[in-house]
Amino acid sequence: MGLESNEGVNPASSTHSATETSAFSAPLLDASAAAHAELTAEESEAISALPSGSALLLVRRGPGQGSRFLLDTEVSVAGRHPNSEIFLDDVTVSRRHSEFRRTSSGFEMRDLGSLNGTFVGGERREVVALHDGDELLVGKFHLTFFESPADLKGGR
């Protein structure tokens, strides 16, 4: 009976305090969980309200910190041009820098030949499928991509 009640428990981990465990496990969080952990209540609410087929880009650092950009059309262009759906007003951003395209499986980012490139997860990328919590760098703008929770539940 004693074995049944302890089945699946790691005896070594049961002796550590919650502080030690959380300090150790924080770096092990995936990008999505880490990105969601940094959200304000207002940002979490906005993401929770996203309809299926949409996503949200949040400016986390850089010019315009706190700005939000809703991705709810087939294609949204990010750039320094004032008519861009995602207007990023800084000389480090090309006039037509990158685009966010809705696909059958979610969203992808496509760099449009920008001078400084578009980085996802720290790597310069020409085209990449985006996943919840992905960190993007467009010029000086640090953005985080959030999918609609309805689509996350659907297995994307």
Coordinates of N, CA, C and O in Angstrom, one line a residue:
M1 N 0.8 -1.2 0.0 CA 0.0 0.0 0.0 C 0.9 1.2 0.0 O 0.5 2.2 -0.7
G2 N 2.0 1.2 0.8 CA 2.9 2.4 0.8 C 3.5 2.6 -0.6 O 3.6 3.8 -1.0
L3 N 3.7 1.6 -1.4 CA 4.3 1.8 -2.7 C 3.2 2.4 -3.6 O 3.5 3.2 -4.5
E4 N 2.0 2.0 -3.5 CA 0.9 2.5 -4.3 C 0.8 4.0 -4.1 O 0.6 4.8 -5.1
S5 N 0.8 4.5 -2.9 CA 0.6 5.9 -2.6 C 1.8 6.8 -3.1 O 1.6 8.0 -3.3
N6 N 3.0 6.2 -3.2 CA 4.1 6.9 -3.6 C 4.5 6.7 -5.1 O 5.5 7.2 -5.6
E7 N 3.7 5.9 -5.8 CA 4.0 5.6 -7.2 C 4.1 6.8 -8.0 O 3.2 7.7 -8.0
G8 N 5.1 7.0 -8.8 CA 5.3 8.1 -9.7 C 5.9 9.3 -9.0 O 6.1 10.3 -9.7
V9 N 6.2 9.2 -7.7 CA 6.8 10.4 -7.0 C 8.3 10.2 -7.0 O 8.8 9.1 -6.6
N10 N 9.0 11.2 -7.3 CA 10.5 11.2 -7.2 C 10.8 11.6 -5.8 O 10.7 12.8 -5.4
P11 N 11.4 10.7 -5.0 CA 11.7 11.1 -3.6 C 12.7 12.2 -3.5 O 12.6 13.0 -2.5
A12 N 13.6 12.3 -4.4 CA 14.6 13.4 -4.3 C 13.9 14.8 -4.4 O 14.3 15.7 -3.8
S13 N 12.9 14.9 -5.3 CA 12.3 16.2 -5.5 C 11.3 16.6 -4.3 O 11.1 17.7 -4.1
S14 N 10.9 15.6 -3.6 CA 9.9 15.9 -2.5 C 10.6 16.6 -1.3 O 9.9 17.1 -0.5
T15 N 11.9 16.6 -1.3 CA 12.6 17.3 -0.1 C 13.0 18.7 -0.4 O 13.5 19.4 0.5
H16 N 12.8 19.2 -1.6 CA 13.1 20.6 -2.0 C 12.0 21.5 -1.7 O 10.8 21.2 -1.9
S17 N 12.3 22.7 -1.3 CA 11.3 23.7 -1.1 C 10.7 24.2 -2.4 O 11.3 24.1 -3.5
A18 N 9.6 24.9 -2.4 CA 8.9 25.4 -3.6 C 9.8 26.5 -4.2 O 9.9 26.6 -5.4
T19 N 10.5 27.3 -3.4 CA 11.4 28.3 -3.9 C 12.5 27.7 -4.8 O 12.8 28.1 -5.9
E20 N 13.2 26.6 -4.2 CA 14.2 26.0 -5.0 C 13.7 25.3 -6.3 O 14.3 25.5 -7.3
T21 N 12.6 24.7 -6.2 CA 12.0 24.1 -7.4 C 11.7 25.1 -8.5 O 12.0 24.9 -9.6
S22 N 11.0 26.2 -8.1 CA 10.6 27.2 -9.1 C 11.8 27.9 -9.7 O 11.8 28.2 -10.9
A23 N 12.9 28.1 -8.9 CA 14.1 28.7 -9.4 C 14.7 27.8 -10.4 O 15.3 28.3 -11.4
F24 N 14.6 26.5 -10.2 CA 15.3 25.6 -11.1 C 14.4 25.4 -12.4 O 14.9 25.3 -13.5
S25 N 13.1 25.3 -12.3 CA 12.2 25.0 -13.4 C 11.9 26.2 -14.3 O 11.5 26.0 -15.4
A26 N 12.1 27.4 -13.8 CA 11.8 28.6 -14.6 C 12.5 28.6 -16.0 O 11.8 28.8 -17.0
P27 N 13.8 28.2 -16.1 CA 14.4 28.2 -17.5 C 13.8 27.1 -18.3 O 14.0 27.1 -19.5
L28 N 13.2 26.1 -17.7 CA 12.6 25.0 -18.5 C 11.3 25.3 -19.1 O 10.8 24.5 -19.9
L29 N 10.7 26.4 -18.8 CA 9.4 26.7 -19.4 C 9.5 26.9 -20.9 O 10.5 27.5 -21.4
D30 N 8.5 26.5 -21.6 CA 8.6 26.7 -23.1 C 8.3 28.1 -23.4 O 7.8 28.9 -22.5
A31 N 8.5 28.5 -24.6 CA 8.3 29.9 -25.0 C 6.9 30.4 -24.8 O 6.7 31.6 -24.3
S32 N 5.9 29.6 -25.1 CA 4.5 30.0 -24.9 C 4.2 30.3 -23.4 O 3.7 31.4 -23.1
A33 N 4.6 29.4 -22.5 CA 4.3 29.6 -21.1 C 5.1 30.8 -20.6 O 4.5 31.6 -19.8
A34 N 6.3 31.0 -21.0 CA 7.1 32.1 -20.5 C 6.5 33.4 -21.0 O 6.4 34.4 -20.2
A35 N 6.1 33.5 -22.3 CA 5.5 34.7 -22.8 C 4.2 35.0 -22.1 O 3.9 36.2 -21.8
H36 N 3.4 34.0 -21.8 CA 2.1 34.2 -21.1 C 2.3 34.7 -19.7 O 1.5 35.4 -19.1
A37 N 3.4 34.2 -19.1 CA 3.7 34.5 -17.7 C 4.0 36.0 -17.5 O 3.8 36.6 -16.4
E38 N 4.5 36.7 -18.6 CA 4.9 38.1 -18.5 C 3.7 39.0 -18.8 O 3.9 40.2 -18.8
L39 N 2.6 38.5 -19.2 CA 1.4 39.4 -19.6 C 0.8 40.1 -18.4 O 0.7 39.6 -17.3
T40 N 0.3 41.3 -18.7 CA -0.5 42.0 -17.7 C -1.9 41.4 -17.8 O -2.3 40.7 -18.7
A41 N -2.8 41.7 -16.8 CA -4.1 41.2 -16.8 C -4.9 41.7 -18.0 O -5.6 40.9 -18.7
E42 N -4.7 42.9 -18.4 CA -5.3 43.5 -19.6 C -4.9 42.8 -20.9 O -5.7 42.5 -21.8
E43 N -3.6 42.5 -21.0 CA -3.1 41.8 -22.2 C -3.7 40.3 -22.2 O -4.1 39.9 -23.3
S44 N -3.7 39.7 -21.1 CA -4.3 38.3 -21.0 C -5.7 38.3 -21.4 O -6.2 37.4 -22.2
E45 N -6.4 39.3 -21.0 CA -7.9 39.4 -21.4 C -8.0 39.6 -22.9 O -8.9 39.0 -23.5
A46 N -7.2 40.5 -23.5 CA -7.3 40.7 -24.9 C -7.0 39.4 -25.7 O -7.6 39.1 -26.7
I47 N -6.0 38.7 -25.2 CA -5.7 37.4 -25.9 C -6.8 36.4 -25.8 O -7.2 35.7 -26.7
S48 N -7.4 36.3 -24.6 CA -8.5 35.4 -24.3 C -9.7 35.7 -25.2 O -10.4 34.8 -25.5
A49 N -9.8 37.0 -25.6 CA -11.0 37.4 -26.4 C -10.8 37.2 -27.9 O -11.7 37.5 -28.7
L50 N -9.6 36.8 -28.3 CA -9.3 36.6 -29.7 C -10.2 35.6 -30.4 O -10.3 34.4 -29.9
P51 N -10.9 35.9 -31.5 CA -11.7 34.9 -32.2 C -10.8 33.9 -32.9 O -9.6 34.2 -33.2
S52 N -11.3 32.7 -33.2 CA -10.6 31.8 -34.0 C -10.1 32.4 -35.3 O -10.8 33.2 -35.9
G53 N -8.9 32.0 -35.8 CA -8.4 32.5 -37.0 C -7.7 33.9 -36.9 O -7.2 34.4 -37.9
S54 N -7.5 34.3 -35.7 CA -6.8 35.6 -35.5 C -5.6 35.4 -34.5 O -5.5 34.3 -33.9
A55 N -4.8 36.4 -34.4 CA -3.7 36.4 -33.5 C -3.4 37.8 -33.1 O -3.9 38.8 -33.6
L56 N -2.4 38.0 -32.2 CA -2.1 39.3 -31.7 C -0.6 39.4 -31.6 O 0.1 38.5 -31.1
L57 N 0.0 40.5 -32.0 CA 1.4 40.9 -31.8 C 1.4 41.9 -30.8 O 0.8 43.0 -30.9
L58 N 2.3 41.7 -29.7 CA 2.5 42.7 -28.7 C 3.9 43.2 -28.7 O 4.8 42.4 -28.8
V59 N 4.0 44.5 -28.7 CA 5.4 45.1 -28.6 C 5.8 45.0 -27.2 O 5.3 45.7 -26.3
R60 N 6.9 44.2 -26.9 CA 7.3 44.0 -25.6 C 8.4 44.9 -25.2 O 8.5 45.3 -24.0
R61 N 9.3 45.3 -26.1 CA 10.4 46.2 -25.8 C 10.6 47.0 -27.1 O 10.3 46.6 -28.2
G62 N 11.2 48.2 -26.9 CA 11.6 49.1 -28.0 C 10.5 50.2 -28.1 O 9.6 50.3 -27.3
P63 N 10.6 50.9 -29.2 CA 9.6 52.0 -29.5 C 8.2 51.4 -29.5 O 8.0 50.4 -30.0
G64 N 7.3 52.2 -28.9 CA 5.9 51.7 -28.9 C 5.6 50.6 -28.0 O 4.6 49.8 -28.2
Q65 N 6.4 50.4 -27.0 CA 6.2 49.3 -26.0 C 4.8 49.3 -25.5 O 4.3 50.3 -25.2
G66 N 4.2 48.1 -25.5 CA 2.8 48.0 -25.0 C 1.8 48.1 -26.2 O 0.6 47.7 -26.0
S67 N 2.2 48.4 -27.4 CA 1.3 48.5 -28.5 C 0.9 47.1 -28.9 O 1.6 46.1 -28.7
R68 N -0.4 47.0 -29.4 CA -0.9 45.7 -29.9 C -1.3 45.8 -31.3 O -1.9 46.8 -31.7
F69 N -1.1 44.7 -32.0 CA -1.5 44.7 -33.4 C -2.3 43.4 -33.7 O -1.8 42.3 -33.5
L70 N -3.6 43.5 -34.1 CA -4.4 42.4 -34.3 C -4.2 41.9 -35.7 O -4.1 42.6 -36.7
L71 N -4.0 40.6 -35.8 CA -3.8 39.9 -37.1 C -5.1 39.2 -37.3 O -5.4 38.1 -36.8
D72 N -6.0 39.8 -38.2 CA -7.3 39.2 -38.4 C -7.7 39.2 -39.9 O -8.8 39.0 -40.3
T73 N -6.7 39.5 -40.8 CA -6.9 39.5 -42.2 C -5.9 38.4 -42.8 O -5.0 37.9 -42.1
E74 N -6.1 38.2 -44.1 CA -5.2 37.1 -44.7 C -3.8 37.6 -44.7 O -2.9 36.7 -44.5
V75 N -3.5 38.9 -45.0 CA -2.1 39.4 -45.0 C -2.1 40.7 -44.3 O -2.9 41.6 -44.5
S76 N -1.1 40.9 -43.4 CA -0.9 42.1 -42.7 C 0.6 42.5 -42.9 O 1.5 41.7 -42.6
V77 N 0.9 43.7 -43.4 CA 2.3 44.1 -43.7 C 2.7 44.9 -42.5 O 2.0 45.8 -42.0
A78 N 4.0 44.6 -42.0 CA 4.6 45.4 -41.0 C 5.7 46.3 -41.7 O 6.5 45.8 -42.5
G79 N 5.7 47.6 -41.3 CA 6.7 48.4 -41.9 C 6.6 49.8 -41.5 O 5.8 50.2 -40.7
R80 N 7.6 50.6 -42.0 CA 7.7 52.0 -41.6 C 6.7 52.9 -42.4 O 6.5 54.1 -42.1
H81 N 6.1 52.4 -43.5 CA 5.2 53.1 -44.3 C 3.9 53.4 -43.5 O 3.4 52.5 -42.9
P82 N 3.4 54.6 -43.5 CA 2.3 55.0 -42.7 C 1.0 54.2 -43.0 O 0.1 54.1 -42.2
N83 N 0.9 53.6 -44.2 CA -0.2 52.8 -44.6 C -0.1 51.4 -44.2 O -1.0 50.6 -44.6
S84 N 1.0 51.0 -43.6 CA 1.1 49.6 -43.1 C 0.1 49.2 -42.1 O -0.2 50.0 -41.2
E85 N -0.4 48.0 -42.2 CA -1.3 47.5 -41.1 C -0.6 47.5 -39.8 O -1.3 47.8 -38.7
I86 N 0.6 47.2 -39.8 CA 1.4 47.2 -38.6 C 2.5 48.3 -38.7 O 3.6 48.0 -39.3
F87 N 2.2 49.5 -38.3 CA 3.1 50.6 -38.5 C 4.1 50.7 -37.4 O 3.8 50.8 -36.2
L88 N 5.4 50.5 -37.8 CA 6.5 50.5 -36.9 C 7.4 51.7 -37.3 O 8.2 51.5 -38.2
D89 N 7.2 52.8 -36.6 CA 7.9 54.0 -37.0 C 9.3 54.2 -36.4 O 9.5 54.7 -35.3
D90 N 10.3 53.6 -37.1 CA 11.7 53.7 -36.7 C 12.5 53.5 -37.9 O 12.2 52.6 -38.8
V91 N 13.7 54.2 -38.0 CA 14.5 54.0 -39.2 C 15.1 52.6 -39.3 O 15.6 52.2 -40.4
T92 N 15.1 51.8 -38.3 CA 15.6 50.4 -38.4 C 14.6 49.5 -39.1 O 15.0 48.3 -39.3
V93 N 13.5 50.0 -39.4 CA 12.4 49.2 -40.0 C 12.3 49.7 -41.5 O 12.2 50.9 -41.7
S94 N 12.3 48.7 -42.4 CA 12.1 49.0 -43.8 C 10.6 49.5 -44.0 O 9.7 49.1 -43.3
R95 N 10.4 50.2 -45.1 CA 9.0 50.7 -45.4 C 8.0 49.5 -45.5 O 6.9 49.6 -45.1
R96 N 8.4 48.5 -46.2 CA 7.7 47.2 -46.2 C 8.6 46.1 -45.7 O 9.4 45.6 -46.5
H97 N 8.6 45.9 -44.5 CA 9.6 45.1 -43.8 C 9.3 43.6 -43.9 O 10.1 42.8 -44.3
S98 N 8.1 43.2 -43.4 CA 7.7 41.8 -43.4 C 6.2 41.7 -43.4 O 5.5 42.7 -43.2
E99 N 5.7 40.5 -43.7 CA 4.3 40.3 -43.7 C 3.9 39.1 -42.9 O 4.7 38.2 -42.7
F100 N 2.7 39.2 -42.3 CA 2.1 38.1 -41.6 C 1.0 37.6 -42.3 O 0.0 38.3 -42.7
R101 N 1.0 36.3 -42.7 CA 0.0 35.7 -43.6 C -0.7 34.5 -42.8 O 0.0 33.7 -42.2
R102 N -2.0 34.6 -42.9 CA -2.8 33.5 -42.3 C -2.7 32.3 -43.3 O -2.9 32.5 -44.5
T103 N -2.5 31.1 -42.8 CA -2.4 29.9 -43.6 C -3.4 28.9 -43.0 O -4.1 29.2 -42.0
S104 N -3.6 27.8 -43.6 CA -4.5 26.8 -43.2 C -4.1 26.2 -41.8 O -5.0 25.7 -41.1
S105 N -2.8 26.4 -41.4 CA -2.4 25.8 -40.1 C -2.0 26.9 -39.1 O -1.5 26.5 -38.1
G106 N -2.3 28.1 -39.4 CA -2.0 29.2 -38.4 C -1.5 30.5 -39.1 O -2.1 30.9 -40.1
F107 N -0.4 31.0 -38.7 CA 0.2 32.2 -39.3 C 1.7 31.9 -39.6 O 2.4 31.2 -39.0
E108 N 2.1 32.6 -40.7 CA 3.6 32.6 -41.0 C 4.0 34.0 -41.2 O 3.3 34.9 -41.5
M109 N 5.3 34.2 -40.9 CA 6.0 35.5 -41.2 C 6.9 35.4 -42.4 O 7.6 34.4 -42.5
R110 N 6.8 36.4 -43.3 CA 7.7 36.4 -44.5 C 8.4 37.7 -44.5 O 7.7 38.8 -44.5
D111 N 9.7 37.7 -44.5 CA 10.5 38.9 -44.7 C 10.3 39.4 -46.1 O 10.4 38.6 -47.0
L112 N 10.2 40.7 -46.3 CA 10.0 41.3 -47.6 C 11.2 41.9 -48.2 O 11.2 42.9 -48.9
G113 N 12.4 41.3 -47.9 CA 13.6 41.8 -48.4 C 14.1 43.0 -47.6 O 14.8 43.9 -48.2
S114 N 13.8 43.1 -46.4 CA 14.2 44.2 -45.5 C 15.7 44.3 -45.4 O 16.4 43.2 -45.5
L115 N 16.2 45.5 -45.1 CA 17.6 45.7 -45.0 C 18.2 45.0 -43.7 O 19.2 44.3 -43.8
N116 N 17.5 45.1 -42.6 CA 17.9 44.6 -41.3 C 17.4 43.2 -41.0 O 17.8 42.6 -40.0
G117 N 16.5 42.7 -41.8 CA 16.0 41.3 -41.6 C 15.0 41.3 -40.5 O 14.7 42.2 -39.8
T118 N 14.3 40.1 -40.5 CA 13.4 39.8 -39.4 C 13.9 38.6 -38.7 O 14.2 37.6 -39.3
F119 N 13.9 38.6 -37.4 CA 14.4 37.6 -36.5 C 13.2 36.9 -35.8 O 12.4 37.6 -35.2
V120 N 13.2 35.6 -35.7 CA 12.2 34.9 -34.9 C 13.0 33.9 -34.1 O 13.8 33.1 -34.6
G121 N 12.9 34.0 -32.8 CA 13.6 33.1 -31.9 C 15.1 33.3 -32.0 O 15.9 32.4 -31.8
G122 N 15.5 34.6 -32.3 CA 16.9 34.9 -32.4 C 17.6 34.6 -33.7 O 18.8 34.8 -33.8
E123 N 16.9 34.0 -34.6 CA 17.5 33.6 -35.9 C 16.9 34.4 -37.0 O 15.6 34.6 -37.1
R124 N 17.7 34.9 -37.9 CA 17.2 35.7 -39.1 C 16.4 34.7 -40.0 O 17.0 33.6 -40.3
R125 N 15.2 35.0 -40.3 CA 14.4 34.1 -41.1 C 13.7 34.8 -42.3 O 13.3 36.0 -42.1
E126 N 13.6 34.1 -43.4 CA 12.9 34.7 -44.6 C 11.5 34.3 -44.5 O 10.6 35.2 -44.7
V127 N 11.2 33.1 -44.1 CA 9.8 32.6 -44.0 C 9.8 31.6 -42.8 O 10.7 30.8 -42.7
V128 N 8.8 31.8 -41.9 CA 8.7 30.8 -40.8 C 7.3 30.8 -40.3 O 6.6 31.7 -40.3
A129 N 6.9 29.5 -40.0 CA 5.6 29.3 -39.3 C 5.7 29.9 -37.9 O 6.7 29.6 -37.2
L130 N 4.7 30.6 -37.5 CA 4.7 31.2 -36.1 C 3.9 30.3 -35.2 O 2.9 29.7 -35.5
H131 N 4.4 30.3 -33.9 CA 3.8 29.6 -32.8 C 3.5 30.5 -31.7 O 4.3 31.4 -31.4
D132 N 2.6 30.2 -30.9 CA 2.2 30.9 -29.7 C 3.5 31.2 -28.8 O 4.2 30.2 -28.5
G133 N 3.7 32.4 -28.5 CA 4.9 32.8 -27.7 C 6.1 33.1 -28.4 O 7.1 33.5 -27.8
D134 N 6.1 33.0 -29.8 CA 7.3 33.3 -30.5 C 7.7 34.8 -30.3 O 6.9 35.6 -30.3
E135 N 9.0 35.0 -30.2 CA 9.6 36.3 -30.1 C 10.1 36.7 -31.4 O 10.9 36.0 -32.1
L136 N 9.8 37.9 -31.9 CA 10.2 38.5 -33.2 C 10.9 39.8 -32.9 O 10.6 40.5 -32.0
L137 N 11.9 40.0 -33.8 CA 12.6 41.3 -33.8 C 12.5 41.9 -35.2 O 13.0 41.3 -36.2
V138 N 11.9 43.0 -35.3 CA 11.7 43.8 -36.5 C 12.3 45.2 -36.2 O 11.7 46.0 -35.5
G139 N 13.5 45.4 -36.7 CA 14.3 46.6 -36.4 C 14.5 46.6 -34.9 O 15.0 45.6 -34.3
K140 N 14.1 47.7 -34.2 CA 14.3 47.8 -32.7 C 13.1 47.3 -32.0 O 13.1 47.3 -30.8
F141 N 12.1 46.8 -32.7 CA 10.8 46.4 -32.1 C 10.9 44.9 -31.7 O 11.1 44.0 -32.5
H142 N 10.7 44.6 -30.4 CA 10.6 43.3 -29.9 C 9.2 42.9 -29.8 O 8.5 43.5 -28.9
L143 N 8.7 42.0 -30.5 CA 7.3 41.6 -30.6 C 7.1 40.2 -30.1 O 8.0 39.3 -30.3
T144 N 6.0 39.9 -29.5 CA 5.6 38.5 -29.2 C 4.3 38.2 -29.9 O 3.4 39.0 -29.9
F145 N 4.3 37.0 -30.5 CA 3.1 36.5 -31.2 C 2.3 35.6 -30.3 O 2.8 34.7 -29.7
F146 N 1.0 35.9 -30.3 CA 0.0 35.1 -29.5 C -1.1 34.7 -30.4 O -1.8 35.5 -31.1
E147 N -1.4 33.4 -30.4 CA -2.5 32.8 -31.2 C -3.8 32.9 -30.4 O -3.8 32.9 -29.2
S148 N -4.9 32.8 -31.1 CA -6.2 32.7 -30.5 C -6.2 31.4 -29.6 O -5.8 30.4 -30.1
P149 N -6.7 31.5 -28.4 CA -6.8 30.3 -27.5 C -7.7 29.3 -28.2 O -7.5 28.1 -28.0
A150 N -8.7 29.7 -29.0 CA -9.6 28.7 -29.7 C -8.8 27.9 -30.6 O -9.1 26.7 -30.8
D151 N -7.8 28.4 -31.3 CA -6.9 27.7 -32.2 C -5.9 26.8 -31.5 O -5.6 25.8 -32.0
L152 N -5.5 27.2 -30.4 CA -4.5 26.4 -29.6 C -5.2 25.2 -29.2 O -4.6 24.1 -29.2
K153 N -6.4 25.2 -28.8 CA -7.2 24.1 -28.3 C -7.4 23.1 -29.4 O -7.6 21.9 -29.2
G154 N -7.4 23.7 -30.7 CA -7.7 22.9 -31.8 C -6.5 22.0 -32.3 O -6.5 21.4 -33.3
G155 N -5.4 22.2 -31.6 CA -4.2 21.4 -31.8 C -3.2 22.0 -32.7 O -2.3 21.4 -33.2
R156 N -3.3 23.3 -33.0 CA -2.2 24.0 -33.8 C -1.1 24.4 -32.9 O -1.1 24.6 -31.8

